[in-house]
PDB file of C-alpha atoms in Angstrom:
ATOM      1  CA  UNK A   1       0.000   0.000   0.000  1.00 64.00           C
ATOM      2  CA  UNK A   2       1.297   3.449  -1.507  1.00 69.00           C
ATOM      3  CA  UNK A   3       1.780   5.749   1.437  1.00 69.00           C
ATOM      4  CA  UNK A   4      -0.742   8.921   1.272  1.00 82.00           C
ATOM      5  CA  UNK A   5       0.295  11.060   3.736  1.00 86.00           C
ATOM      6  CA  UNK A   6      -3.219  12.854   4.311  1.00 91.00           C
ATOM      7  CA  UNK A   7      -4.969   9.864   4.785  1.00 93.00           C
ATOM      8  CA  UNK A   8      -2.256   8.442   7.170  1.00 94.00           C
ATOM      9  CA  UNK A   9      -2.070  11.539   8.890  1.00 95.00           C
ATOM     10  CA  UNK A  10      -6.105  11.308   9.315  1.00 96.00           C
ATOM     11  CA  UNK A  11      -5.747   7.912   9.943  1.00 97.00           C
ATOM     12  CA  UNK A  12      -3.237   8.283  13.305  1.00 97.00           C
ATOM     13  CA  UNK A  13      -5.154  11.332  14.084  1.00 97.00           C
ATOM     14  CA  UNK A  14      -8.576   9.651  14.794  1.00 98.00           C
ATOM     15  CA  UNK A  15      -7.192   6.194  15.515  1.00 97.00           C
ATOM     16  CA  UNK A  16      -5.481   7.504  18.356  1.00 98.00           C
ATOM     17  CA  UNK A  17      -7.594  10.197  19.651  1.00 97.00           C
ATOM     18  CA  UNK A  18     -10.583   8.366  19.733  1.00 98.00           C
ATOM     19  CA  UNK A  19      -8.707   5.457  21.046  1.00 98.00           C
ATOM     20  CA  UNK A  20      -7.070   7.722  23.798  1.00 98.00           C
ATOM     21  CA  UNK A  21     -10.591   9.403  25.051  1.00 98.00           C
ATOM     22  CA  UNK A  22     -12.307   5.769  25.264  1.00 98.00           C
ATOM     23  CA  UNK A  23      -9.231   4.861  27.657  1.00 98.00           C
ATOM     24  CA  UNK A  24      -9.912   7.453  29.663  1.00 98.00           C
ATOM     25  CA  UNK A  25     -13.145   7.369  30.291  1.00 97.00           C
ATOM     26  CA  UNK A  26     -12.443   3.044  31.025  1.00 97.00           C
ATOM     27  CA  UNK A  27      -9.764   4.411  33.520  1.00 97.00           C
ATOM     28  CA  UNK A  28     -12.089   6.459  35.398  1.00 96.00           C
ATOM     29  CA  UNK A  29     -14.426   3.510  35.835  1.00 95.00           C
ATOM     30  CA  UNK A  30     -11.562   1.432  36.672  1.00 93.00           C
ATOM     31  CA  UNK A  31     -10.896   3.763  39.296  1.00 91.00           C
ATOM     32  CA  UNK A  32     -14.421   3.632  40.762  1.00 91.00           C
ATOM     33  CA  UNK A  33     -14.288  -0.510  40.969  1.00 87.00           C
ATOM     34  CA  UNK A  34     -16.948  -0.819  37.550  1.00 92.00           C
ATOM     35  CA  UNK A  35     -14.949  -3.768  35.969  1.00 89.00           C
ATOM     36  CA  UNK A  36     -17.810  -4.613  34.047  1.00 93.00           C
ATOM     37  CA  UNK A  37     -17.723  -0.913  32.010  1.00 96.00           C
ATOM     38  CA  UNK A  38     -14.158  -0.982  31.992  1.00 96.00           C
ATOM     39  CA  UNK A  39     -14.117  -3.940  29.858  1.00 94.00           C
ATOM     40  CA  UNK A  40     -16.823  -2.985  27.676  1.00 96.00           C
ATOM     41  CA  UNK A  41     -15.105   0.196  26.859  1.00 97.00           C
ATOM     42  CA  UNK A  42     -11.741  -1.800  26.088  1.00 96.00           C
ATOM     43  CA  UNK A  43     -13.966  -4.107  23.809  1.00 96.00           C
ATOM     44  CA  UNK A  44     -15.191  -0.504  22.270  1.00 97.00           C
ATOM     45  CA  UNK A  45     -11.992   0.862  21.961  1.00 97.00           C
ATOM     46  CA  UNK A  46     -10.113  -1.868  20.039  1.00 97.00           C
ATOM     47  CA  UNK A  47     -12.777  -0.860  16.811  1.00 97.00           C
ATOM     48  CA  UNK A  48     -11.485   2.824  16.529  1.00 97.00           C
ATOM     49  CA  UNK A  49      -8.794   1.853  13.622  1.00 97.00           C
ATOM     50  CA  UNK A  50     -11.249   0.346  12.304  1.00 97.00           C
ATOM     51  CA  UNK A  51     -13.513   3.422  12.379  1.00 97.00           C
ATOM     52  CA  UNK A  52     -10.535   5.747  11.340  1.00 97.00           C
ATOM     53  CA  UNK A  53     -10.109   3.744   8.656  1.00 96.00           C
ATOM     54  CA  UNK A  54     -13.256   4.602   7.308  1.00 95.00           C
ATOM     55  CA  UNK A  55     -12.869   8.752   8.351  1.00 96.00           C
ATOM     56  CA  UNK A  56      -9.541   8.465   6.407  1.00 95.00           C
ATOM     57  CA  UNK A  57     -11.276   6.767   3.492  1.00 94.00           C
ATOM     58  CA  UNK A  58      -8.984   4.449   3.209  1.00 94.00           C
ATOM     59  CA  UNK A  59     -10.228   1.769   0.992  1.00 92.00           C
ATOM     60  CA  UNK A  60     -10.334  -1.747   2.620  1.00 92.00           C
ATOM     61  CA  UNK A  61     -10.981  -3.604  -0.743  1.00 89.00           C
ATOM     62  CA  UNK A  62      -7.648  -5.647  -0.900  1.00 88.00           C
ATOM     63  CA  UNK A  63      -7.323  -6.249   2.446  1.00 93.00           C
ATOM     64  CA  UNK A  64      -7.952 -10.609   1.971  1.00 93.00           C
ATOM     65  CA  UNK A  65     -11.565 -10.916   3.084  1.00 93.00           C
ATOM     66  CA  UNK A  66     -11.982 -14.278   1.385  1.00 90.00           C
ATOM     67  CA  UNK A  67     -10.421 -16.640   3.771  1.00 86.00           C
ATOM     68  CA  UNK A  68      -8.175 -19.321   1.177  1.00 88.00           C
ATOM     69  CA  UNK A  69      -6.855 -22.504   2.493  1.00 89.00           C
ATOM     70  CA  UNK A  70      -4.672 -23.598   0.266  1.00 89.00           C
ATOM     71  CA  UNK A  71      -0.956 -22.991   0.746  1.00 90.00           C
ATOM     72  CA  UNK A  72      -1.770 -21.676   4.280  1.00 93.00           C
ATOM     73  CA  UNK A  73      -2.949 -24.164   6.742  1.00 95.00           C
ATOM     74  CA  UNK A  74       0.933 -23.394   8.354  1.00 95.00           C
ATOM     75  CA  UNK A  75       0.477 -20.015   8.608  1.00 97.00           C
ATOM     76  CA  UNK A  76      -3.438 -20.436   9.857  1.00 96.00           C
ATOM     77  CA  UNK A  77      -1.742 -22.638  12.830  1.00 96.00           C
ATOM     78  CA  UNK A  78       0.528 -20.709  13.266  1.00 96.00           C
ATOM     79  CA  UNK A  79      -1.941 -17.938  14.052  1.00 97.00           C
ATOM     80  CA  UNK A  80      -4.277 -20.537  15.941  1.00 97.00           C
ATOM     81  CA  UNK A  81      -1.619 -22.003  18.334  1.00 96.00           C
ATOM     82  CA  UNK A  82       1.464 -20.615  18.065  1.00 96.00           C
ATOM     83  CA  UNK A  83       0.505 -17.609  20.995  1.00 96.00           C
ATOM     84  CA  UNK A  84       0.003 -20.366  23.069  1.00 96.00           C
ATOM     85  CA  UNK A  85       2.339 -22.398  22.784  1.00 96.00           C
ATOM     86  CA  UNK A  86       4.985 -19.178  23.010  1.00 97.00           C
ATOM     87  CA  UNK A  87       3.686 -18.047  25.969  1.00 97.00           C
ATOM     88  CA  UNK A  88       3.374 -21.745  27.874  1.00 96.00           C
ATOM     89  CA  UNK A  89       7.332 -21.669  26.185  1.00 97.00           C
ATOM     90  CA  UNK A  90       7.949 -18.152  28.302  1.00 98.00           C
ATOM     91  CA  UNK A  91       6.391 -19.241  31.586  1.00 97.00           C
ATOM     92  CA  UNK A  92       8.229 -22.157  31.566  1.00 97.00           C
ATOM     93  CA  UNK A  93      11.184 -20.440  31.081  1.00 98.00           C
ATOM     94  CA  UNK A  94      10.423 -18.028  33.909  1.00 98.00           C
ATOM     95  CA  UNK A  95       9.189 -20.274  36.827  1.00 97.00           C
ATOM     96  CA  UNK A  96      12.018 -22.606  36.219  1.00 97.00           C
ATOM     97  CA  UNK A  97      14.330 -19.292  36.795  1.00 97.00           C
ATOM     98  CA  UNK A  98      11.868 -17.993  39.612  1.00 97.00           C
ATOM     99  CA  UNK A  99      10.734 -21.075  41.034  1.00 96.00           C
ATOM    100  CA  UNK A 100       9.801 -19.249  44.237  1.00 95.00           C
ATOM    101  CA  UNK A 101       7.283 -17.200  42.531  1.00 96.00           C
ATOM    102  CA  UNK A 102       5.090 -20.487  41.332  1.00 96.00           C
ATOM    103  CA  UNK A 103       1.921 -21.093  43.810  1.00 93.00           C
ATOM    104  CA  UNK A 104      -1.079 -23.542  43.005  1.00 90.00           C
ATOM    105  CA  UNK A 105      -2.748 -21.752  45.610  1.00 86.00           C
ATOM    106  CA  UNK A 106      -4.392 -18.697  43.992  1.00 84.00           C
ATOM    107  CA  UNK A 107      -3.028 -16.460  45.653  1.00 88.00           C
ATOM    108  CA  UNK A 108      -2.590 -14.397  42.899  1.00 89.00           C
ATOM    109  CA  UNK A 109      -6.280 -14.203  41.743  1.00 84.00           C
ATOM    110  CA  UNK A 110      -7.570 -14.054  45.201  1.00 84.00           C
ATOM    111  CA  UNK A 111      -5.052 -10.353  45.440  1.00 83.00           C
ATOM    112  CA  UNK A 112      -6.891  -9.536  41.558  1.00 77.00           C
ATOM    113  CA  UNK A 113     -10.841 -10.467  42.215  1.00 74.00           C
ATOM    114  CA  UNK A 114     -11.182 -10.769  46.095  1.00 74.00           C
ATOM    115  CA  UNK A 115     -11.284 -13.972  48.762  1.00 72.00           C
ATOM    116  CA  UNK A 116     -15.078 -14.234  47.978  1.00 74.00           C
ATOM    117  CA  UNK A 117     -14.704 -15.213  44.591  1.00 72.00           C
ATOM    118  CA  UNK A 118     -11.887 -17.506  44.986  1.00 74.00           C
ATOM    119  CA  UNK A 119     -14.483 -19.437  47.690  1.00 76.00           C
ATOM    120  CA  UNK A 120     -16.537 -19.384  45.152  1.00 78.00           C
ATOM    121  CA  UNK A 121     -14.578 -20.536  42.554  1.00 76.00           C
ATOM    122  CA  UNK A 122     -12.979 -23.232  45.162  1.00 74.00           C
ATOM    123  CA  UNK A 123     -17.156 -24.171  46.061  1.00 79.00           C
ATOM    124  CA  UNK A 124     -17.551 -25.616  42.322  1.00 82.00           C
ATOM    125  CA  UNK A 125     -14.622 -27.741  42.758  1.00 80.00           C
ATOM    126  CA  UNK A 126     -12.373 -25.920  40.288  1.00 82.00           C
ATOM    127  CA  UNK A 127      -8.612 -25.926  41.855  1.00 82.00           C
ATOM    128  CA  UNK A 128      -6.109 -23.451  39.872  1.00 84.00           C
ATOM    129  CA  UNK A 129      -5.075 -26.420  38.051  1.00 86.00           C
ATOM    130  CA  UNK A 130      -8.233 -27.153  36.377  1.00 89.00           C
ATOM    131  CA  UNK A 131      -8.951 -23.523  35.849  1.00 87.00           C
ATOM    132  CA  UNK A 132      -5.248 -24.155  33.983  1.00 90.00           C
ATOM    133  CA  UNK A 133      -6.438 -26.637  31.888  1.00 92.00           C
ATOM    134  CA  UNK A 134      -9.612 -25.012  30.855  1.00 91.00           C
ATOM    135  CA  UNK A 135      -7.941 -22.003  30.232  1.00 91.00           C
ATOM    136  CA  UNK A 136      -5.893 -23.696  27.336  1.00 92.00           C
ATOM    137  CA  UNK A 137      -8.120 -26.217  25.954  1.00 93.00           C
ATOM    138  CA  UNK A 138     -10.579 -22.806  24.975  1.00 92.00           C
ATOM    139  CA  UNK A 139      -7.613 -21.092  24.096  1.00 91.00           C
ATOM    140  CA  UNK A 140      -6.808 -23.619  21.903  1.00 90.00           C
ATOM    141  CA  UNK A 141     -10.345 -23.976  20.643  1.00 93.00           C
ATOM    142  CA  UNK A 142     -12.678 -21.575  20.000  1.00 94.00           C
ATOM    143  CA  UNK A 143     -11.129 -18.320  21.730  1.00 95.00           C
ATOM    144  CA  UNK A 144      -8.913 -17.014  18.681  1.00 95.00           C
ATOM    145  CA  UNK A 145     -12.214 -17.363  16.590  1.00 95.00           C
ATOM    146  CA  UNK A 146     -14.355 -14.989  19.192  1.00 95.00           C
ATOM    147  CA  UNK A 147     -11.198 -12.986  20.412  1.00 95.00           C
ATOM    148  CA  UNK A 148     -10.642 -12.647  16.767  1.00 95.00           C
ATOM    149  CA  UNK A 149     -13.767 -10.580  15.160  1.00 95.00           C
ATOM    150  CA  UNK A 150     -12.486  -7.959  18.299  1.00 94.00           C
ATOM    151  CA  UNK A 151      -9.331  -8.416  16.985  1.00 96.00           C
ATOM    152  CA  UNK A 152      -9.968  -7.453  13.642  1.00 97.00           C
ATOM    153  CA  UNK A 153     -11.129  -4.178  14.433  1.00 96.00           C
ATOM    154  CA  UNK A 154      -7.440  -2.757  15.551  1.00 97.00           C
ATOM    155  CA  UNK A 155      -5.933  -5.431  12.408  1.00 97.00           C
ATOM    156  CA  UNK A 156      -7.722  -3.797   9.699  1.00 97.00           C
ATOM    157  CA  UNK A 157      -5.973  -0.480  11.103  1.00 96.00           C
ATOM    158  CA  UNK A 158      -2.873  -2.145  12.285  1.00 97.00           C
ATOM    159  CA  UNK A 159      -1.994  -4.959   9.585  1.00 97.00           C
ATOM    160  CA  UNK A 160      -4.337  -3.748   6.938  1.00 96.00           C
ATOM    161  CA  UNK A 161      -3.401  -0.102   6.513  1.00 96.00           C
ATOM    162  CA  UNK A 162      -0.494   1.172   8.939  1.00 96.00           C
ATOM    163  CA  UNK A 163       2.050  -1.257   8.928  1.00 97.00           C
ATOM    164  CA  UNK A 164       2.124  -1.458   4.462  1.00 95.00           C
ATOM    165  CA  UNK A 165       2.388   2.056   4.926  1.00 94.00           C
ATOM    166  CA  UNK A 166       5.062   2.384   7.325  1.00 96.00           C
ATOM    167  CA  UNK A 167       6.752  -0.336   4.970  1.00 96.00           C
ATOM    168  CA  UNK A 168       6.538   1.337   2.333  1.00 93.00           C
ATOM    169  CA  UNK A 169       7.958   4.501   3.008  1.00 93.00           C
ATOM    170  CA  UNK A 170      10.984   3.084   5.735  1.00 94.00           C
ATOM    171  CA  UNK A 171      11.254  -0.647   4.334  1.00 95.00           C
ATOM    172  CA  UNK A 172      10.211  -3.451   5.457  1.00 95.00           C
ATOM    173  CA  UNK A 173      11.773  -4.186   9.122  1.00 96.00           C
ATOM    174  CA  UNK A 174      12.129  -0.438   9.847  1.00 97.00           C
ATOM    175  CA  UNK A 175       8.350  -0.365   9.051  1.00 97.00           C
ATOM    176  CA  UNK A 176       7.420  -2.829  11.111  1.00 97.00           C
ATOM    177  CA  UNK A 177       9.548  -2.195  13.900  1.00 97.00           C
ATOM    178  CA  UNK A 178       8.071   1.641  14.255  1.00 98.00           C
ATOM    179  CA  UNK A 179       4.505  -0.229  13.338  1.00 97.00           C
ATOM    180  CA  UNK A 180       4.999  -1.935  16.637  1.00 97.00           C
ATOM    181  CA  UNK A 181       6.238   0.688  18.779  1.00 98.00           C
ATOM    182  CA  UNK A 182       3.231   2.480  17.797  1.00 98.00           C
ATOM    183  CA  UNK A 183       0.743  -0.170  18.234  1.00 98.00           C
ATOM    184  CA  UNK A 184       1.954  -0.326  22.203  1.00 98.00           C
ATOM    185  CA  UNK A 185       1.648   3.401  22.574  1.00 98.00           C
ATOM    186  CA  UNK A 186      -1.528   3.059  21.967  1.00 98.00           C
ATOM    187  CA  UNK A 187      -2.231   1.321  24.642  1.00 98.00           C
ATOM    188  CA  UNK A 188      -0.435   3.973  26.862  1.00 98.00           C
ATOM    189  CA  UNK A 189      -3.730   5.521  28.861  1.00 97.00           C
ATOM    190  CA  UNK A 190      -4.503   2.633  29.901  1.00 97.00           C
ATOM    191  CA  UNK A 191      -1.670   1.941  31.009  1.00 97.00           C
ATOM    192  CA  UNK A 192      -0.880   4.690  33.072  1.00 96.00           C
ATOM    193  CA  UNK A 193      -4.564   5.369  34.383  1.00 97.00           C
ATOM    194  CA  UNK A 194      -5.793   2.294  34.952  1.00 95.00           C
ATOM    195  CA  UNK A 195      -2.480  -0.168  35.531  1.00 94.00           C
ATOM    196  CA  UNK A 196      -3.055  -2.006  32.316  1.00 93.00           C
ATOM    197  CA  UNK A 197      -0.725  -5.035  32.130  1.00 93.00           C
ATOM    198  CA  UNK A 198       1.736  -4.451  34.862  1.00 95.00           C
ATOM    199  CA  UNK A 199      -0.446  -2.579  37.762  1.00 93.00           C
ATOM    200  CA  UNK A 200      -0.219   0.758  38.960  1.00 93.00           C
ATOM    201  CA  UNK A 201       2.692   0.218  41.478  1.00 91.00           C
ATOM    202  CA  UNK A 202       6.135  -1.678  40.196  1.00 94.00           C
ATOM    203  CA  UNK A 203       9.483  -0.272  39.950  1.00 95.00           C
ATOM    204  CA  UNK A 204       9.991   2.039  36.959  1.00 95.00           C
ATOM    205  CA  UNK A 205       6.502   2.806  36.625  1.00 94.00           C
ATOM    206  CA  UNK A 206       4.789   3.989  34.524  1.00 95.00           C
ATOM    207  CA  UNK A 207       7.704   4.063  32.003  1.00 96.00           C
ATOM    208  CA  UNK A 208       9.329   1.006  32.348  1.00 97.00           C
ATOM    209  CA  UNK A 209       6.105  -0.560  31.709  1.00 97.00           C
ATOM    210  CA  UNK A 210       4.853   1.618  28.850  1.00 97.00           C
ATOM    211  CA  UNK A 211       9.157   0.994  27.106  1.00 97.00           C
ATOM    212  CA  UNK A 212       8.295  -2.965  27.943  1.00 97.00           C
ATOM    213  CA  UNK A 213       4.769  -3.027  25.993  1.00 98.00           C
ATOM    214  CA  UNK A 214       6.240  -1.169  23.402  1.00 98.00           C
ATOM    215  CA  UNK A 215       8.756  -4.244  22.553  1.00 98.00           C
ATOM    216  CA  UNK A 216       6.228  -6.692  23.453  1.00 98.00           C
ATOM    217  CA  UNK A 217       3.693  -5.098  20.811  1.00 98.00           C
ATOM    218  CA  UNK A 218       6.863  -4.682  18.547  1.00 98.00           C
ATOM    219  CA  UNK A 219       7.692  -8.428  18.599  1.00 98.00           C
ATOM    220  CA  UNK A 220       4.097  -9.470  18.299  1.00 98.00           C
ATOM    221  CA  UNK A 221       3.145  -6.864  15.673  1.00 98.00           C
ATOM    222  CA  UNK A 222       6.036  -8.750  13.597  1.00 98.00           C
ATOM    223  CA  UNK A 223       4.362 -12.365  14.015  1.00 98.00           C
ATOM    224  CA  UNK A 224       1.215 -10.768  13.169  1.00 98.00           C
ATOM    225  CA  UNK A 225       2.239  -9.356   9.962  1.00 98.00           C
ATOM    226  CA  UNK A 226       4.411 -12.014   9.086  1.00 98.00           C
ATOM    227  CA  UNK A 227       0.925 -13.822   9.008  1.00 97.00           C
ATOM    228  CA  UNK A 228      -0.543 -11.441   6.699  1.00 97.00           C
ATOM    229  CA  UNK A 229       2.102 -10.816   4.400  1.00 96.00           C
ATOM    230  CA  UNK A 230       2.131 -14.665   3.521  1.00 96.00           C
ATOM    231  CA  UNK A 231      -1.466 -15.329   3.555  1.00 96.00           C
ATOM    232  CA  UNK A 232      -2.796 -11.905   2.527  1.00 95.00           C
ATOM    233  CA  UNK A 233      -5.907 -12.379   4.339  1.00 96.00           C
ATOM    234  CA  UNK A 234      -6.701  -9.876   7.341  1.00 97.00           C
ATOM    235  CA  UNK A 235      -8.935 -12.757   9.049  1.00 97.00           C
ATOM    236  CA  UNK A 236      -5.249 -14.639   9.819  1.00 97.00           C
ATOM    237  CA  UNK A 237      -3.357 -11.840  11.965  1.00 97.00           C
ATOM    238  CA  UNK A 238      -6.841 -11.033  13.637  1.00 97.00           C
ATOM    239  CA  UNK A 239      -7.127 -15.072  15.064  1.00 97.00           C
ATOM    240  CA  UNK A 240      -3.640 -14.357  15.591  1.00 97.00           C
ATOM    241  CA  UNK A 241      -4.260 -11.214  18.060  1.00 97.00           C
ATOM    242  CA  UNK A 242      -7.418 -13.061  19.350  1.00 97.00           C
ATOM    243  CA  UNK A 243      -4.875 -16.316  20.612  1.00 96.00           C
ATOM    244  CA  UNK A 244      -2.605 -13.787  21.756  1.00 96.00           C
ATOM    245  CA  UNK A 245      -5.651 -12.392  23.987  1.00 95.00           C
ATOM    246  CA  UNK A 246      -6.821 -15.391  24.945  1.00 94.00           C
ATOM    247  CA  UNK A 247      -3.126 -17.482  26.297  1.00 94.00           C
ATOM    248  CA  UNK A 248      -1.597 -13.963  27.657  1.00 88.00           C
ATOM    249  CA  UNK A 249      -3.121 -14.132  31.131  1.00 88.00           C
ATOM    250  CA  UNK A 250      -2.792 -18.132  31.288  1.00 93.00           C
ATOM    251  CA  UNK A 251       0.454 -17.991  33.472  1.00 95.00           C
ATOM    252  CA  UNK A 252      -0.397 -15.304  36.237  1.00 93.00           C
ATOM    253  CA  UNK A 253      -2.801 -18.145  37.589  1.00 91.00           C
ATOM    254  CA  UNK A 254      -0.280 -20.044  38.883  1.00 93.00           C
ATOM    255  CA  UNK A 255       2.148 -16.649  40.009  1.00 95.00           C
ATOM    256  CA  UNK A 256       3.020 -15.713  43.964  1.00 94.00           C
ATOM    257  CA  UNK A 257       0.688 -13.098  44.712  1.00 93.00           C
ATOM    258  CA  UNK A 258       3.600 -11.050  46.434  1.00 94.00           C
ATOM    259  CA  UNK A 259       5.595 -10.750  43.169  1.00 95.00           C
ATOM    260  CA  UNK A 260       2.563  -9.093  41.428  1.00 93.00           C
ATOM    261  CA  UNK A 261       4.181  -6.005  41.113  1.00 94.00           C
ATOM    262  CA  UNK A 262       7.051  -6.824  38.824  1.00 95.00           C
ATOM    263  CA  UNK A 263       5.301  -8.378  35.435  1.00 96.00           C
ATOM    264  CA  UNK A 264       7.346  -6.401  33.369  1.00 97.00           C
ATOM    265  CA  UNK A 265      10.006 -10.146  34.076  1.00 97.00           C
ATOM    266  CA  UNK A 266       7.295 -12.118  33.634  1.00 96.00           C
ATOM    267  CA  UNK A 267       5.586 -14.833  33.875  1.00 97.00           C
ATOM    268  CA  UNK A 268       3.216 -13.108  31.169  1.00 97.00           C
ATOM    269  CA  UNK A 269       5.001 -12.279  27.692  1.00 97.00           C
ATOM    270  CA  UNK A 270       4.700  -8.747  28.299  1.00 97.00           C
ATOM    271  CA  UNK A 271       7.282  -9.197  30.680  1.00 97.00           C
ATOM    272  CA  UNK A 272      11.104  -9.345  29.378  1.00 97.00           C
ATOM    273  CA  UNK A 273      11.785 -13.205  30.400  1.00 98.00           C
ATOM    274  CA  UNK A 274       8.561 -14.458  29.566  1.00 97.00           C
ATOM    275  CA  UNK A 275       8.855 -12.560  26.126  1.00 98.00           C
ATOM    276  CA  UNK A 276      11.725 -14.456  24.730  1.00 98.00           C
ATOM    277  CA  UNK A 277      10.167 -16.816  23.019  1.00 98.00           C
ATOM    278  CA  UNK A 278       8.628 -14.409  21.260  1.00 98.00           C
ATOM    279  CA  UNK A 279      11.632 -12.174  20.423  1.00 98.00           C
ATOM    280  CA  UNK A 280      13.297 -15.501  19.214  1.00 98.00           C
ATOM    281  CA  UNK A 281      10.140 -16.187  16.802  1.00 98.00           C
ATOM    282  CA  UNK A 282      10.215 -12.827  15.618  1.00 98.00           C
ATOM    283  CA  UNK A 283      13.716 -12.368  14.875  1.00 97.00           C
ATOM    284  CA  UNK A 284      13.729 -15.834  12.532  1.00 97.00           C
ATOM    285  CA  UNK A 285       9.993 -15.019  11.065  1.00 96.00           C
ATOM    286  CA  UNK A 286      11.632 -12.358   9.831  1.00 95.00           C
ATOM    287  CA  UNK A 287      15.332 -13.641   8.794  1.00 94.00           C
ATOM    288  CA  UNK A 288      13.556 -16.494   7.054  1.00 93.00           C
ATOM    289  CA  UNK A 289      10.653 -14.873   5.043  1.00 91.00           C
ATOM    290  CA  UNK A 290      12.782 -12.086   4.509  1.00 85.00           C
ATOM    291  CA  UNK A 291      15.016 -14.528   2.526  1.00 62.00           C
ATOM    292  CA  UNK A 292      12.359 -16.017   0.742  1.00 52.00           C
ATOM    293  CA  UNK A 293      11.145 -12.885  -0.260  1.00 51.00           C
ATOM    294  CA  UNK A 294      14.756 -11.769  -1.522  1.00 44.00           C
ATOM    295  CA  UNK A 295      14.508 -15.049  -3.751  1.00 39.00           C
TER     296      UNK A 295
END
């Protein structure tokens, strides 16, 4: 996609700002304990590239509507599993390292959503290990497919229009390097008003959480578009992002509630030790199709 600087301009302008006043608002409910809005508005928010898209007139004819199987079942699997998979990969990686902060207790959940519902979770005979298990098996099954029609509302924005541009006009890694750092700025109100990802209260905050997301959402933005650029079809990196949503909060059920204020190590992939598995799958997604692409 030929860069048009008016409509990009228009694009980031509305993407952002309406983005950025939804967060807002979402942090102020936060604030006042109403989960229930809070989540809504996130759900709302993630459609404003979408929208600006539309304000920018940017034409989404192209795009890859029409799902096609053949010659992509990898990639589609890829999309499907592979957040999964990464992220089990990065916990792994972290409790074996921390093996102090691993506890089958809870006690992590009970700190997030209260004693009362962990009674009541406990009550229905679901331990943290079950909770585990069925965390997985519908992240493995039908999440990415639900997760995924949210998704698609920042992917046609993301993976559909910003990232070809940025590509276009600084190359292809460049592109998609600065396509990532922006992606995870958007995400900065949030952040900083509401304690998105890493809490309110963790050394180096907010900053060093913000910096973090930014190279988490640089990493992941490269999967993603690796996805798209070899199945051209914007459903693929949207299952992608909906996995991604799904598996990330899989490995804080099992985390010491006392070392909840330093997930910017891990054991999520947001956090630097957890993340490596990703970095590692970005860095040869993109050494290997770059080659192909040079051939």
């Amino acid at each position: 996609m030929k860069m048009d600087k008016k409509k990009f301009t228009i694009y980031m302008i509305f993407a952002f700002g309406l983005a950025w006043v939804i967060q807002i608002i979402a942090s102020i409910f936060s604030r006042n304990g109403n989960v229930a809005v809070f989540q809504l508005l996130l759900m709302v928010c993630m459609f404003m590239p979408f929208l600006a898209t539309f304000i920018a007139k940017i034409p989404l004819r192209g795009m890859g509507w029409i799902p096609k199987l053949k010659g992509n079942i990898g990639w589609i699997l890829l999309a499907w599993f592979g957040p999964m998979v990464l992220t089990i990969l990065g916990a792994v990686i972290f409790y074996i390292i921390f093996p102090d902060r691993l506890d089958w207790s809870g006690s992590y959940m009970a700190s997030q959503y209260g004693e009362e519902m962990m009674a009541e979770l406990q009550s229905t005979g679901i331990t943290i290990p079950l909770l585990t298990i069925i965390t997985i098996v519908q992240a493995c099954s039908y999440a990415p497919i639900i997760n995924g029609l949210f998704g698609l509302g920042e992917e046609v924005g993301w993976r559909g229009v910003m990232y070809p541009m940025l590509k276009d006009k600084l190359g292809r890694v460049k592109g998609m390097i600065l396509g990532g750092v922006i992606w995870g700025a958007w995400h900065w109100p949030i952040m900083v008003l509401a304690g998105y990802e890493y809490g309110l209260e963790y050394w180096g905050a907010p900053f060093l959480g913000m910096a973090m997301f930014c190279l988490y959402a640089t990493v992941a933005g490269i999967i993603l578009d690796v996805l798209y650029e070899k199945t051209k079809c914007i459903w693929v990196p949207s299952v992608g992002h909906g996995a991604i949503n799904a598996t990330v909060g899989v490995p804080v059920l099992m985390l010491n509630a006392e070392f909840a204020d330093q997930l910017t190590i891990g054991p999520l992939p947001i956090g630097i030790i957890a993340m490596i598995p990703y970095i590692i799958t970005a860095i040869l997604l993109l050494v290997l199709t770059g080659k192909k692409k040079e051939n």
